[in-house]
mmCIF file of C-alpha atoms in Angstrom:
data_model
loop_
_atom_site.group_PDB
_atom_site.id
_atom_site.type_symbol
_atom_site.label_atom_id
_atom_site.label_comp_id
_atom_site.label_asym_id
_atom_site.label_seq_id
_atom_site.Cartn_x
_atom_site.Cartn_y
_atom_site.Cartn_z
ATOM 1 C CA UNK S 61 207.632 91.695 59.488
ATOM 2 C CA UNK S 62 210.716 90.640 61.460
ATOM 3 C CA UNK S 63 209.730 90.001 65.061
ATOM 4 C CA UNK S 64 212.842 88.023 65.923
ATOM 5 C CA UNK S 65 210.788 84.847 66.286
ATOM 6 C CA UNK S 66 212.133 81.931 64.224
ATOM 7 C CA UNK S 67 209.964 80.945 61.275
ATOM 8 C CA UNK S 68 209.477 77.409 62.611
ATOM 9 C CA UNK S 69 208.045 78.827 65.833
ATOM 10 C CA UNK S 70 205.788 81.231 63.928
ATOM 11 C CA UNK S 71 204.425 78.401 61.773
ATOM 12 C CA UNK S 72 204.096 75.854 64.594
ATOM 13 C CA UNK S 73 200.530 74.449 64.681
ATOM 14 C CA UNK S 74 198.485 75.842 67.549
ATOM 15 C CA UNK S 75 195.827 73.131 67.515
ATOM 16 C CA UNK S 76 195.699 69.385 66.913
ATOM 17 C CA UNK S 77 193.493 69.938 63.855
ATOM 18 C CA UNK S 78 196.493 71.646 62.220
ATOM 19 C CA UNK S 79 198.955 68.913 63.206
ATOM 20 C CA UNK S 80 199.779 66.671 60.251
ATOM 21 C CA UNK S 81 200.470 62.981 60.749
ATOM 22 C CA UNK S 82 200.689 60.735 63.808
ATOM 23 C CA UNK S 83 196.984 59.835 63.672
ATOM 24 C CA UNK S 84 197.773 56.720 65.744
ATOM 25 C CA UNK S 85 198.756 59.107 68.546
ATOM 26 C CA UNK S 86 196.548 62.170 68.172
ATOM 27 C CA UNK S 87 193.837 61.225 65.693
ATOM 28 C CA UNK S 88 190.259 60.621 66.754
ATOM 29 C CA UNK S 89 191.131 57.116 67.991
ATOM 30 C CA UNK S 90 194.756 57.900 68.869
ATOM 31 C CA UNK S 91 196.234 56.698 72.129
ATOM 32 C CA UNK S 92 197.246 60.194 73.308
ATOM 33 C CA UNK S 93 193.802 61.521 72.397
ATOM 34 C CA UNK S 94 192.193 58.832 74.552
ATOM 35 C CA UNK S 95 194.605 59.347 77.457
ATOM 36 C CA UNK S 96 194.119 63.130 77.422
ATOM 37 C CA UNK S 97 190.327 62.696 77.345
ATOM 38 C CA UNK S 98 190.574 60.502 80.454
ATOM 39 C CA UNK S 99 193.036 62.899 82.111
ATOM 40 C CA UNK S 100 195.558 60.071 82.376
ATOM 41 C CA UNK S 101 198.517 61.402 80.431
ATOM 42 C CA UNK S 102 201.711 59.531 81.356
ATOM 43 C CA UNK S 103 205.272 60.634 80.864
ATOM 44 C CA UNK S 104 206.572 59.552 77.487
ATOM 45 C CA UNK S 105 209.445 59.579 75.036
ATOM 46 C CA UNK S 106 208.939 60.813 71.474
ATOM 47 C CA UNK S 107 211.358 59.377 68.929
ATOM 48 C CA UNK S 108 211.873 60.732 65.429
ATOM 49 C CA UNK S 109 214.128 62.751 63.183
ATOM 50 C CA UNK S 110 214.521 66.525 63.498
ATOM 51 C CA UNK S 111 211.519 68.366 62.103
ATOM 52 C CA UNK S 112 209.102 65.472 62.620
ATOM 53 C CA UNK S 113 206.967 67.368 65.137
ATOM 54 C CA UNK S 114 208.141 66.117 68.531
ATOM 55 C CA UNK S 115 208.360 69.585 70.095
ATOM 56 C CA UNK S 116 205.120 70.699 68.473
ATOM 57 C CA UNK S 117 203.336 67.611 69.739
ATOM 58 C CA UNK S 118 204.557 68.281 73.281
ATOM 59 C CA UNK S 119 203.353 71.918 73.038
ATOM 60 C CA UNK S 120 199.937 70.814 71.801
ATOM 61 C CA UNK S 121 199.567 68.220 74.553
ATOM 62 C CA UNK S 122 200.391 70.842 77.189
ATOM 63 C CA UNK S 123 197.863 73.233 75.698
ATOM 64 C CA UNK S 124 195.172 70.547 75.504
ATOM 65 C CA UNK S 125 195.512 69.524 79.156
ATOM 66 C CA UNK S 126 196.109 73.129 80.275
ATOM 67 C CA UNK S 127 199.522 72.309 81.708
ATOM 68 C CA UNK S 128 202.417 74.695 82.161
ATOM 69 C CA UNK S 129 205.078 73.918 79.539
ATOM 70 C CA UNK S 130 208.800 74.072 80.252
ATOM 71 C CA UNK S 131 211.387 73.075 77.659
ATOM 72 C CA UNK S 132 215.009 72.158 78.253
ATOM 73 C CA UNK S 133 217.740 70.812 76.054
ATOM 74 C CA UNK S 134 219.681 67.995 77.657
ATOM 75 C CA UNK S 135 222.732 69.347 75.862
ATOM 76 C CA UNK S 136 222.729 72.627 77.822
ATOM 77 C CA UNK S 137 220.612 71.896 80.937
ATOM 78 C CA UNK S 138 222.247 71.826 84.321
ATOM 79 C CA UNK S 139 221.187 69.946 87.431
ATOM 80 C CA UNK S 140 220.138 73.224 89.066
ATOM 81 C CA UNK S 141 217.787 73.909 86.108
ATOM 82 C CA UNK S 142 216.001 70.617 86.717
ATOM 83 C CA UNK S 143 215.759 71.217 90.482
ATOM 84 C CA UNK S 144 214.330 74.708 89.957
ATOM 85 C CA UNK S 145 211.687 73.457 87.513
ATOM 86 C CA UNK S 146 210.676 70.639 89.859
ATOM 87 C CA UNK S 147 210.355 73.069 92.795
ATOM 88 C CA UNK S 148 208.285 75.511 90.739
ATOM 89 C CA UNK S 149 206.127 72.644 89.493
ATOM 90 C CA UNK S 150 205.367 71.502 93.030
ATOM 91 C CA UNK S 151 204.253 75.022 93.980
ATOM 92 C CA UNK S 152 202.189 75.411 90.808
ATOM 93 C CA UNK S 153 200.524 72.053 91.446
ATOM 94 C CA UNK S 154 199.714 72.668 95.113
ATOM 95 C CA UNK S 155 198.648 76.322 94.821
ATOM 96 C CA UNK S 156 197.035 76.452 91.387
ATOM 97 C CA UNK S 157 196.260 72.768 90.664
ATOM 98 C CA UNK S 158 198.107 73.102 87.378
ATOM 99 C CA UNK S 159 200.326 70.351 86.055
ATOM 100 C CA UNK S 160 203.698 70.941 84.454
ATOM 101 C CA UNK S 161 205.021 69.251 81.357
ATOM 102 C CA UNK S 162 208.803 69.195 81.329
ATOM 103 C CA UNK S 163 209.915 68.713 77.722
ATOM 104 C CA UNK S 164 213.509 67.589 77.383
ATOM 105 C CA UNK S 165 214.995 67.634 73.912
ATOM 106 C CA UNK S 166 217.881 65.217 73.271
ATOM 107 C CA UNK S 167 216.918 63.383 76.469
ATOM 108 C CA UNK S 168 219.342 60.561 75.694
ATOM 109 C CA UNK S 169 222.160 62.985 76.572
ATOM 110 C CA UNK S 170 221.101 63.382 80.201
ATOM 111 C CA UNK S 171 223.603 61.940 82.638
ATOM 112 C CA UNK S 172 222.725 59.808 85.668
ATOM 113 C CA UNK S 173 222.760 62.738 88.123
ATOM 114 C CA UNK S 174 220.320 64.688 85.956
ATOM 115 C CA UNK S 175 218.065 61.641 85.639
ATOM 116 C CA UNK S 176 218.146 61.042 89.384
ATOM 117 C CA UNK S 177 217.082 64.663 89.964
ATOM 118 C CA UNK S 178 213.768 64.374 88.134
ATOM 119 C CA UNK S 179 212.761 60.698 88.119
ATOM 120 C CA UNK S 180 211.317 60.648 91.681
ATOM 121 C CA UNK S 181 209.209 63.677 90.745
ATOM 122 C CA UNK S 182 207.949 61.955 87.620
ATOM 123 C CA UNK S 183 206.955 58.968 89.757
ATOM 124 C CA UNK S 184 205.156 61.246 92.270
ATOM 125 C CA UNK S 185 203.371 63.141 89.512
ATOM 126 C CA UNK S 186 204.986 66.500 90.237
ATOM 127 C CA UNK S 187 205.952 66.728 86.572
ATOM 128 C CA UNK S 188 204.929 64.985 83.384
ATOM 129 C CA UNK S 189 208.093 64.275 81.450
ATOM 130 C CA UNK S 190 208.053 64.317 77.655
ATOM 131 C CA UNK S 191 211.441 63.465 76.247
ATOM 132 C CA UNK S 192 212.482 63.779 72.620
ATOM 133 C CA UNK S 193 215.240 61.817 70.959
ATOM 134 C CA UNK S 194 216.476 60.488 67.671
ATOM 135 C CA UNK S 195 219.352 58.535 69.083
ATOM 136 C CA UNK S 196 219.669 54.901 68.173
ATOM 137 C CA UNK S 197 221.236 54.179 71.549
#
């Protein structure tokens, strides 16, 4: 059955019980588990090699807290993309009381202008930023 969906996406865990590893984050006593239970999820940066589950973890967190999930790659994202997501997030939050998780892959590649576009909105709580990187810098 070829649906055009990449195999990795098809096999991505849909629930934390299917997520392997990172018990210190998402296990019964994991820090993210505790923060999600208290509805206090902060923005965060996930660091690890490709295939280690950073994107999957961000998806699962969004599902768990019933947040809208938006993914960008810092390699291809433009400033207008960030502004549009922030504007949509503000509307979603005020009209539907739904939070937005903005997942940015390769976040270390964002330039200063891109950072300046979303950081005030992270501080105000308009978006929850989850960045992913494997850069040593």
